[in-house]
Every structure is written in structure tokens, then in C-alpha cells.
Short mmCIF file of C-alpha atoms and ligand atoms in Angstrom, two decimals:
data_model
loop_
_atom_site.label_atom_id
_atom_site.label_comp_id
_atom_site.label_asym_id
_atom_site.label_seq_id
_atom_site.Cartn_x
_atom_site.Cartn_y
_atom_site.Cartn_z
CA UNK A 174 25.72 -18.26 5.33
CA UNK A 175 23.34 -21.21 4.99
CA UNK A 176 20.55 -20.52 2.53
CA UNK A 177 17.04 -20.89 3.90
CA UNK A 178 15.13 -23.57 2.02
CA UNK A 179 11.71 -25.12 2.42
CA UNK A 180 11.94 -28.63 0.93
CA UNK A 181 8.40 -29.62 1.95
CA UNK A 182 6.87 -26.56 0.37
CA UNK A 183 8.97 -26.80 -2.75
CA UNK A 184 7.87 -30.40 -3.17
CA UNK A 185 4.28 -29.27 -3.14
CA UNK A 186 4.74 -26.94 -6.08
CA UNK A 187 3.61 -28.11 -9.51
CA UNK A 188 6.66 -28.80 -11.63
CA UNK A 189 8.81 -26.97 -9.09
CA UNK A 190 7.57 -23.57 -10.35
CA UNK A 191 6.56 -20.93 -7.83
CA UNK A 192 3.01 -19.79 -8.42
CA UNK A 193 3.35 -16.04 -8.69
CA UNK A 194 0.05 -14.33 -9.57
CA UNK A 195 0.75 -10.86 -10.95
CA UNK A 196 -2.15 -10.99 -13.41
CA UNK A 197 -5.07 -13.38 -13.60
CA UNK A 198 -3.69 -15.10 -16.73
CA UNK A 199 -0.74 -16.29 -14.63
CA UNK A 200 -3.22 -18.88 -13.34
CA UNK A 201 -3.98 -20.23 -16.81
CA UNK A 202 -7.56 -21.29 -17.56
CA UNK A 203 -7.23 -24.56 -15.61
CA UNK A 204 -5.67 -22.78 -12.65
CA UNK A 205 -8.47 -20.23 -12.66
CA UNK A 206 -11.02 -23.05 -12.49
CA UNK A 207 -9.08 -24.62 -9.61
CA UNK A 208 -8.96 -21.34 -7.70
CA UNK A 209 -12.71 -20.80 -8.20
CA UNK A 210 -13.42 -24.35 -6.99
CA UNK A 211 -11.26 -23.76 -3.91
CA UNK A 212 -13.00 -20.44 -3.28
CA UNK A 213 -16.38 -22.17 -3.35
CA UNK A 214 -15.28 -24.99 -1.03
CA UNK A 215 -16.37 -24.99 2.62
CA UNK A 216 -13.44 -23.21 4.36
CA UNK A 217 -13.41 -25.93 7.01
CA UNK A 218 -12.68 -28.50 4.29
CA UNK A 219 -9.66 -26.64 2.94
CA UNK A 220 -6.18 -27.83 3.92
CA UNK A 221 -4.64 -25.33 6.36
CA UNK A 222 -1.74 -24.64 4.07
CA UNK A 223 -0.67 -21.57 6.01
CA UNK A 224 -0.64 -23.22 9.45
CA UNK A 225 2.03 -21.47 11.50
CA UNK A 226 3.13 -19.40 8.52
CA UNK A 227 3.13 -15.69 7.84
CA UNK A 228 1.74 -13.84 4.84
CA UNK A 229 3.07 -10.34 4.08
CA UNK A 230 0.49 -7.82 2.89
CA UNK A 231 2.28 -4.72 1.60
CA UNK A 232 0.17 -1.70 0.62
CA UNK A 233 1.62 1.29 -1.23
CA UNK A 234 -1.98 2.54 -1.70
CA UNK A 235 -5.05 2.59 0.58
CA UNK A 236 -7.46 -0.35 0.79
CA UNK A 237 -10.60 -1.45 2.63
CA UNK A 238 -11.69 -4.63 0.85
CA UNK A 239 -8.36 -6.03 -0.24
CA UNK A 240 -6.66 -5.66 3.12
CA UNK A 241 -9.54 -7.05 5.16
CA UNK A 242 -10.46 -9.88 2.81
CA UNK A 243 -6.80 -10.92 2.57
CA UNK A 244 -6.24 -10.87 6.32
CA UNK A 245 -9.34 -12.98 6.93
CA UNK A 246 -8.41 -15.40 4.13
CA UNK A 247 -4.96 -15.92 5.65
CA UNK A 248 -6.48 -16.63 9.06
CA UNK A 249 -8.95 -19.11 7.52
CA UNK A 250 -5.98 -21.11 6.20
CA UNK A 251 -4.26 -21.09 9.60
CA UNK A 252 -1.76 -18.34 8.82
CA UNK A 253 -0.75 -15.03 10.32
CA UNK A 254 -1.22 -11.91 8.18
CA UNK A 255 1.22 -9.04 8.61
CA UNK A 256 -0.03 -5.71 7.22
CA UNK A 257 2.80 -3.47 6.06
CA UNK A 258 2.38 0.10 4.86
CA UNK A 259 4.45 0.92 1.80
CA UNK A 260 6.27 3.74 3.58
CA UNK A 261 7.49 1.32 6.28
CA UNK A 262 9.48 -0.82 3.89
CA UNK A 263 10.08 1.94 1.32
CA UNK A 264 10.19 -0.08 -1.86
CA UNK A 265 12.93 1.42 -4.06
CA UNK A 266 13.46 4.28 -1.60
CA UNK A 267 14.61 2.64 1.63
CA UNK A 268 15.82 -0.45 -0.23
CA UNK A 269 15.24 -2.10 -3.59
CA UNK A 270 12.09 -4.03 -4.43
CA UNK A 271 14.30 -7.09 -4.74
CA UNK A 272 15.70 -6.67 -1.23
CA UNK A 273 12.24 -6.05 0.23
CA UNK A 274 10.99 -9.27 -1.37
CA UNK A 275 14.03 -11.28 -0.21
CA UNK A 276 13.60 -9.91 3.32
CA UNK A 277 9.86 -10.63 3.56
CA UNK A 278 10.44 -14.12 2.17
CA UNK A 279 12.61 -14.86 5.21
CA UNK A 280 9.46 -14.77 7.36
CA UNK A 281 6.50 -15.36 5.09
CA UNK A 282 5.05 -18.16 2.98
CA UNK A 283 3.52 -15.67 0.50
CA UNK A 284 4.37 -12.05 -0.30
CA UNK A 285 1.32 -10.03 -1.40
CA UNK A 286 1.61 -6.42 -2.48
CA UNK A 287 -0.47 -3.48 -3.74
CA UNK A 288 1.92 -1.30 -5.70
CA UNK A 289 2.02 1.93 -7.65
CA UNK A 290 3.98 0.37 -10.51
CA UNK A 291 3.32 -3.14 -11.82
CA UNK A 292 7.02 -3.49 -12.62
CA UNK A 293 7.71 -3.55 -8.87
CA UNK A 294 5.88 -6.86 -8.58
CA UNK A 295 7.81 -8.26 -11.53
CA UNK A 296 11.09 -7.33 -9.89
CA UNK A 297 10.00 -8.83 -6.56
CA UNK A 298 8.99 -12.12 -8.18
CA UNK A 299 12.11 -12.07 -10.36
CA UNK A 300 14.37 -11.60 -7.35
CA UNK A 301 12.82 -14.55 -5.53
CA UNK A 302 13.05 -16.78 -8.59
CA UNK A 303 16.65 -15.77 -9.24
CA UNK A 304 17.54 -16.66 -5.65
CA UNK A 305 15.57 -19.93 -5.89
CA UNK A 306 13.33 -18.85 -3.01
CA UNK A 307 9.94 -20.58 -3.50
CA UNK A 308 7.75 -17.82 -2.12
CA UNK A 309 4.94 -16.68 -4.43
CA UNK A 310 4.21 -13.01 -5.07
CA UNK A 311 0.51 -12.09 -5.34
CA UNK A 312 -0.71 -8.81 -6.83
CA UNK A 313 -3.15 -7.00 -4.56
CA UNK A 314 -3.64 -4.31 -7.27
CA UNK A 315 -1.18 -2.50 -9.46
CA UNK A 316 -1.61 0.22 -12.06
CA UNK A 317 -1.95 -2.61 -14.59
CA UNK A 318 -3.96 -5.38 -12.97
CA UNK A 319 -6.31 -6.41 -10.17
CA UNK A 320 -6.48 -10.20 -10.39
CA UNK A 321 -7.96 -10.78 -6.90
CA UNK A 322 -10.92 -8.59 -7.84
CA UNK A 323 -11.45 -10.45 -11.12
CA UNK A 324 -11.56 -13.82 -9.38
CA UNK A 325 -14.20 -12.50 -6.96
CA UNK A 326 -16.17 -11.07 -9.88
CA UNK A 327 -16.18 -14.39 -11.70
CA UNK A 328 -17.39 -16.04 -8.53
CA UNK A 329 -20.23 -13.50 -8.36
CA UNK A 330 -21.22 -14.03 -11.99
CA UNK A 331 -21.27 -17.79 -11.50
CA UNK A 332 -23.37 -17.50 -8.36
CA UNK A 333 -26.01 -15.71 -10.44
CA UNK A 334 -25.75 -17.38 -13.82
CA UNK A 335 -24.09 -20.75 -13.13
CA UNK A 336 -20.85 -21.97 -14.70
CA UNK A 337 -22.21 -22.78 -18.14
CA UNK A 338 -24.98 -20.15 -17.96
CA UNK A 339 -22.36 -17.43 -17.52
CA UNK A 340 -20.90 -18.34 -20.92
CA UNK A 341 -24.20 -17.35 -22.54
CA UNK A 342 -24.34 -13.99 -20.76
CA UNK A 343 -22.54 -10.80 -21.62
CA UNK A 344 -20.78 -8.45 -19.25
CA UNK A 345 -20.56 -4.81 -20.36
CA UNK A 346 -17.88 -2.70 -18.73
CA UNK A 347 -18.56 1.03 -19.06
CA UNK A 348 -15.67 3.34 -18.19
CA UNK A 349 -11.92 3.45 -17.94
CA UNK A 350 -10.15 0.43 -19.45
CA UNK A 351 -7.99 0.28 -16.35
CA UNK A 352 -6.52 -2.37 -14.05
CA UNK A 353 -9.96 -3.65 -13.00
CA UNK A 354 -11.21 -3.86 -16.58
CA UNK A 355 -8.05 -5.60 -17.81
CA UNK A 356 -8.17 -8.38 -15.21
CA UNK A 357 -11.95 -8.77 -15.52
CA UNK A 358 -11.83 -9.04 -19.31
CA UNK A 359 -8.95 -11.52 -19.15
CA UNK A 360 -10.62 -13.67 -16.50
CA UNK A 361 -13.93 -13.63 -18.36
CA UNK A 362 -12.24 -14.62 -21.60
CA UNK A 363 -10.41 -17.46 -19.83
CA UNK A 364 -13.79 -18.65 -18.49
CA UNK A 365 -15.58 -18.28 -21.84
CA UNK A 366 -17.74 -15.31 -20.81
CA UNK A 367 -18.32 -12.69 -23.54
CA UNK A 368 -17.54 -9.08 -22.61
CA UNK A 369 -17.94 -5.62 -24.05
CA UNK A 370 -16.07 -2.46 -23.10
CA UNK A 371 -17.11 1.13 -23.74
CA UNK A 372 -14.62 3.92 -22.97
CA UNK A 373 -14.12 7.45 -24.23
CA UNK A 374 -11.52 7.84 -26.94
CA UNK A 375 -8.07 7.73 -25.37
CA UNK A 376 -9.22 5.71 -22.34
CA UNK A 377 -10.01 2.44 -24.06
CA UNK A 378 -7.98 -0.76 -24.25
CA UNK A 379 -4.75 -0.88 -26.21
CA UNK A 380 -4.34 -3.19 -29.20
CA UNK A 381 -2.14 -5.38 -26.99
CA UNK A 382 -4.89 -5.58 -24.34
CA UNK A 383 -7.46 -6.56 -26.95
CA UNK A 384 -5.19 -9.19 -28.49
CA UNK A 385 -4.37 -10.70 -25.08
CA UNK A 386 -8.02 -10.89 -24.02
CA UNK A 387 -9.04 -12.46 -27.34
CA UNK A 388 -6.12 -14.91 -27.21
CA UNK A 389 -8.07 -16.88 -24.60
CA UNK A 390 -10.98 -17.31 -27.00
CA UNK A 391 -13.49 -15.03 -25.32
CA UNK A 392 -15.65 -12.69 -27.35
CA UNK A 393 -14.75 -9.01 -26.75
CA UNK A 394 -16.61 -6.03 -28.23
CA UNK A 395 -14.76 -2.69 -28.03
CA UNK A 396 -16.64 0.57 -28.51
CA UNK A 397 -16.71 4.22 -27.50
CA UNK A 398 -20.50 4.11 -27.17
CA UNK A 399 -21.87 3.20 -23.73
CA UNK A 400 -25.34 2.64 -25.21
CA UNK A 401 -24.01 0.07 -27.67
CA UNK A 402 -22.19 -1.76 -24.87
CA UNK A 403 -25.06 -1.68 -22.38
CA UNK A 404 -27.87 -2.66 -24.75
CA UNK A 405 -29.08 -6.14 -23.89
CA UNK A 406 -26.11 -6.86 -21.59
CA UNK A 407 -26.64 -9.24 -18.67
CA UNK A 408 -24.32 -7.32 -16.34
CA UNK A 409 -23.15 -3.71 -16.29
CA UNK A 410 -19.80 -3.15 -14.60
CA UNK A 411 -18.04 0.09 -13.86
CA UNK A 412 -15.13 1.45 -11.82
CA UNK A 413 -13.84 4.88 -10.84
CA UNK A 414 -12.77 7.25 -13.63
CA UNK A 415 -9.70 8.34 -11.66
CA UNK A 416 -7.73 5.48 -10.20
CA UNK A 417 -5.33 5.72 -7.28
CA UNK A 418 -2.17 7.41 -8.51
CA UNK A 419 -4.02 9.39 -11.23
CA UNK A 420 -5.32 12.16 -8.98
CA UNK A 421 -3.57 14.87 -11.05
CA UNK A 422 -5.69 13.83 -14.06
CA UNK A 423 -9.00 14.07 -12.23
CA UNK A 424 -10.34 17.24 -13.93
CA UNK A 425 -9.48 16.01 -17.41
CA UNK A 426 -10.99 12.62 -16.68
CA UNK A 427 -14.23 14.09 -15.33
CA UNK A 428 -14.62 15.94 -18.61
CA UNK A 429 -13.64 12.98 -20.80
CA UNK A 430 -16.00 10.53 -19.09
CA UNK A 431 -19.10 12.75 -19.25
CA UNK A 432 -21.89 10.56 -20.62
CA UNK A 433 -20.36 7.35 -19.27
CA UNK A 434 -22.24 7.27 -15.95
CA UNK A 435 -23.99 3.97 -15.30
CA UNK A 436 -27.34 5.45 -14.39
CA UNK A 437 -30.99 4.46 -14.57
CA UNK A 438 -31.31 5.29 -18.27
CA UNK A 439 -28.31 3.14 -19.23
CA UNK A 440 -29.45 0.30 -17.00
CA UNK A 441 -32.88 0.42 -18.66
CA UNK A 442 -31.20 -0.60 -21.95
CA UNK A 443 -29.60 -3.70 -20.42
CA UNK A 444 -31.31 -7.09 -20.22
CA UNK A 445 -34.18 -7.24 -17.72
CA UNK A 446 -32.75 -7.85 -14.25
CA UNK A 447 -29.17 -7.24 -15.43
CA UNK A 448 -26.63 -7.29 -12.62
CA UNK A 449 -24.94 -4.05 -11.58
CA UNK A 450 -21.31 -4.55 -10.62
CA UNK A 451 -18.61 -2.28 -9.20
CA UNK A 452 -15.38 -3.23 -7.49
CA UNK A 453 -15.79 -0.28 -5.05
CA UNK A 454 -15.03 2.28 -3.78
CA UNK A 455 -17.83 3.98 -5.75
CA UNK A 456 -18.23 7.65 -6.52
CA UNK A 457 -21.99 8.17 -6.63
CA UNK A 458 -22.90 10.75 -9.26
CA UNK A 459 -19.70 10.17 -11.25
CA UNK A 460 -19.23 6.70 -12.79
CA UNK A 461 -22.46 5.37 -11.25
CA UNK A 462 -25.67 6.91 -9.95
CA UNK A 463 -26.66 6.38 -6.33
CA UNK A 464 -29.95 4.82 -7.41
CA UNK A 465 -28.17 2.19 -9.50
CA UNK A 466 -25.32 1.26 -7.16
CA UNK A 467 -27.74 1.09 -4.22
CA UNK A 468 -30.60 -0.38 -6.25
CA UNK A 469 -32.22 -3.80 -6.46
CA UNK A 470 -30.00 -5.05 -9.28
CA UNK A 471 -26.75 -4.16 -7.57
CA UNK A 472 -24.52 -7.03 -6.44
CA UNK A 473 -21.66 -4.88 -5.17
CA UNK A 474 -21.83 -6.20 -1.61
CA UNK A 475 -21.79 -9.76 -2.86
CA UNK A 476 -18.70 -8.86 -4.89
CA UNK A 477 -17.12 -7.36 -1.77
CA UNK A 478 -17.79 -10.49 0.29
CA UNK A 479 -16.55 -12.68 -2.52
CA UNK A 480 -13.18 -10.95 -2.30
CA UNK A 481 -12.56 -12.96 0.88
CA UNK A 482 -13.64 -16.28 -0.63
CA UNK A 483 -11.62 -15.61 -3.76
CA UNK A 484 -8.52 -14.76 -1.75
CA UNK A 485 -8.88 -17.92 0.34
CA UNK A 486 -9.04 -19.95 -2.85
CA UNK A 487 -6.11 -18.11 -4.38
CA UNK A 488 -3.88 -18.46 -1.33
CA UNK A 489 -4.74 -22.15 -1.05
CA UNK A 490 -3.82 -22.54 -4.73
CA UNK A 491 -0.48 -20.74 -4.56
CA UNK A 492 0.53 -22.72 -1.49
CA UNK A 493 -0.66 -26.16 -2.51
CA UNK A 494 -1.53 -28.15 -5.60
CA UNK A 495 -5.25 -27.61 -6.01
CA UNK A 496 -6.51 -31.13 -6.67
N1 LIG B 1301 -12.05 -3.27 -4.72
C1 LIG B 1301 -10.95 -3.02 -3.99
O1 LIG B 1301 -9.84 -3.46 -4.30
O2 LIG B 1301 -11.16 -2.28 -2.86
P1 LIG B 1301 -10.04 -1.68 -1.90
O3 LIG B 1301 -9.26 -0.68 -2.71
O4 LIG B 1301 -10.78 -1.07 -0.77
O5 LIG B 1301 -9.15 -2.80 -1.45
N1 LIG B 1302 -9.16 1.27 -10.58
C1 LIG B 1302 -9.18 1.52 -9.17
C2 LIG B 1302 -9.59 0.29 -8.44
C3 LIG B 1302 -9.72 0.45 -6.96
C4 LIG B 1302 -10.08 -0.84 -6.27
C5 LIG B 1302 -7.81 2.01 -8.71
O1 LIG B 1302 -6.81 1.47 -9.16
O2 LIG B 1302 -7.76 2.93 -7.90
#
């Protein structure tokens, strides 16, 4: 059987390496800058790198923003998005993650997936690399990381503070040190933005997380005190206390996170006019009060829109050298 190859596309890859993006640090600091620049570029001025090509969007979990922003980003680059529910392809139930990836790569220029287990993405990317198939795998959220969200969040911070201004601001994340926190903290560190994280004991970052974030040079303060984290911060960020896949832990988490709600009293301790950020979906009255998420300082809808611009930049980057 003749192996399917794409010599034109392979030639476009930097150093011949496929640009998988499973976590935001896969971009490297320079790549992150390139993606942000592409995201900010007039869509009409972007090369239509997906012209006539498919992009697979596999979802093992629900999504509003990620699915819609990804579909629209694919269309903006001339491509055809194909939405696939996890149960349809049955990763590791109907067939292996490797076989799903190899199959989708027969039709698509990029394979994007939202998965229960981050290791699934690693096996998909590994299978494509082992077979020398130059189709990038992009993480649309896993239990470990949410790189597409972090890119959109950096875009939002820069729109408010400017590129250099953002490096003099601090972003305080109050809540679960989860997938959204990990990618945000990494991306901020790569971009030189100082961050703080406040989580209840047992829900904070691991030593490995802290070391990785700091390895990019960014300042990171870790605490169990939301007041310490929020005081004087230029942005307050939070996310749900119970992520998708953790539903069985909901009661324990509600108890553990008491006192970590981003509400009016916490916001009052932040810098005047501090931004309020949330990746959404939000649970008003749990991790954030309705008055704060729907208030004047909230930029959550700007973050949501930026998901589309960020994805356009990311897809352009994985399919073509950025410069
Ligand atoms: N923020 C985010 O990823 O939203 P969805 O789960 O709706 O895609
Ligand atoms: N931490 C949340 C983010 C949802 C966009 C989750 O994984 O469910």
C-alpha cells in the first residue's frame, strides 16, 4: 500500500518537525509570540493555509466556546471543520487512540481533540510521528492543559495592558490549580507576566508545576490565601471548582473551596479597575459572584471572542511557518 505523503506541507514545517500543541509551552516563547501576532493580524491578510483541507475537531467532553471558535477559525483559513463526538470514534474503546489519529490524518490537515486524559493526546501525536505523518495534534482541553484558552487570555491581557505593560501587571488566579490555571501560568511566564495563584490546601499546584512555570523566568507567587493573592492584583482570574470529569468530587470541592469565591469584597482588594477574567462556563455564586462576573470590570466576553482569534492564529502557525 502506498503511504500517503504531503511533500508541500512537510516542506513548510520548520526543521521538518510537526507542530503538535498539547500544552502552551510546546510553542516555545518565540512561537507564542508568533501565534499572538497571527491572532492579531487582519484575518483577510492571513494565508489561507487550510484551503481545501479538513480539520478534525474531536470532543470527548461538551463545549460551547472551543467548538464554535475552532470551527470559525478553520473556515477563516479556508478549511472545512468536521465536528466529531468522542463516542462516534470511541477513542480506546472502538479503536486505539493511535488508530483514530492515523485514520483522521488520512482526511485532515490538523487533528484537534478535547480529551478526558491528556495521555490520549500524547499517544495520538506519538502515533503520527512514528508513522512520519506530518499532521499536527492540537489540544482543545485535557485534564492537564487548556492551551487555546491561555493564548486567548494573553491576547485579552495585551489588549488591555499592551505587550510591555502586561509585564508590569500581575494576574491573580483564585481557585483550583487545574488545566486552565496551568496553561495560563505557563503562557504568562513565557510572556514575562507575573502571576499569583491561591488555592485551598490539596488543590494547589504541584512542585513540578511550579518549577515548570518558573523555568520560563516568570514570577509566580503560590499561596493558600485568596486575600494575599488578590491584594493589588491587576487581574483576578477564576475557573470552576469542579472540572469536567470530576463530577463525583463536587461535594468535597464545594466544601474545600469555601472562601475562594471571587466576589465584590475580594475584587475591592485588587488594583483599581482590575480586570475580572473567567474562561467560562461560570457558576455564579460558587467560584464567582454574579455581580463580579457580570460587572463593569469583567472581560469574560472579550476572552470568549478572543478564543476565535487565538485559534485562527494557532492553526495558521501549526500549518505554516509564521514569519
Ligand atoms: N472556555 C472553554 O473552553 O469553554 P467551552 O468548554 O465551552 O469550550
Ligand atoms: N477547568 C474546566 C475548564 C472548562 C473550560 C474544565 O476542565 O472543565
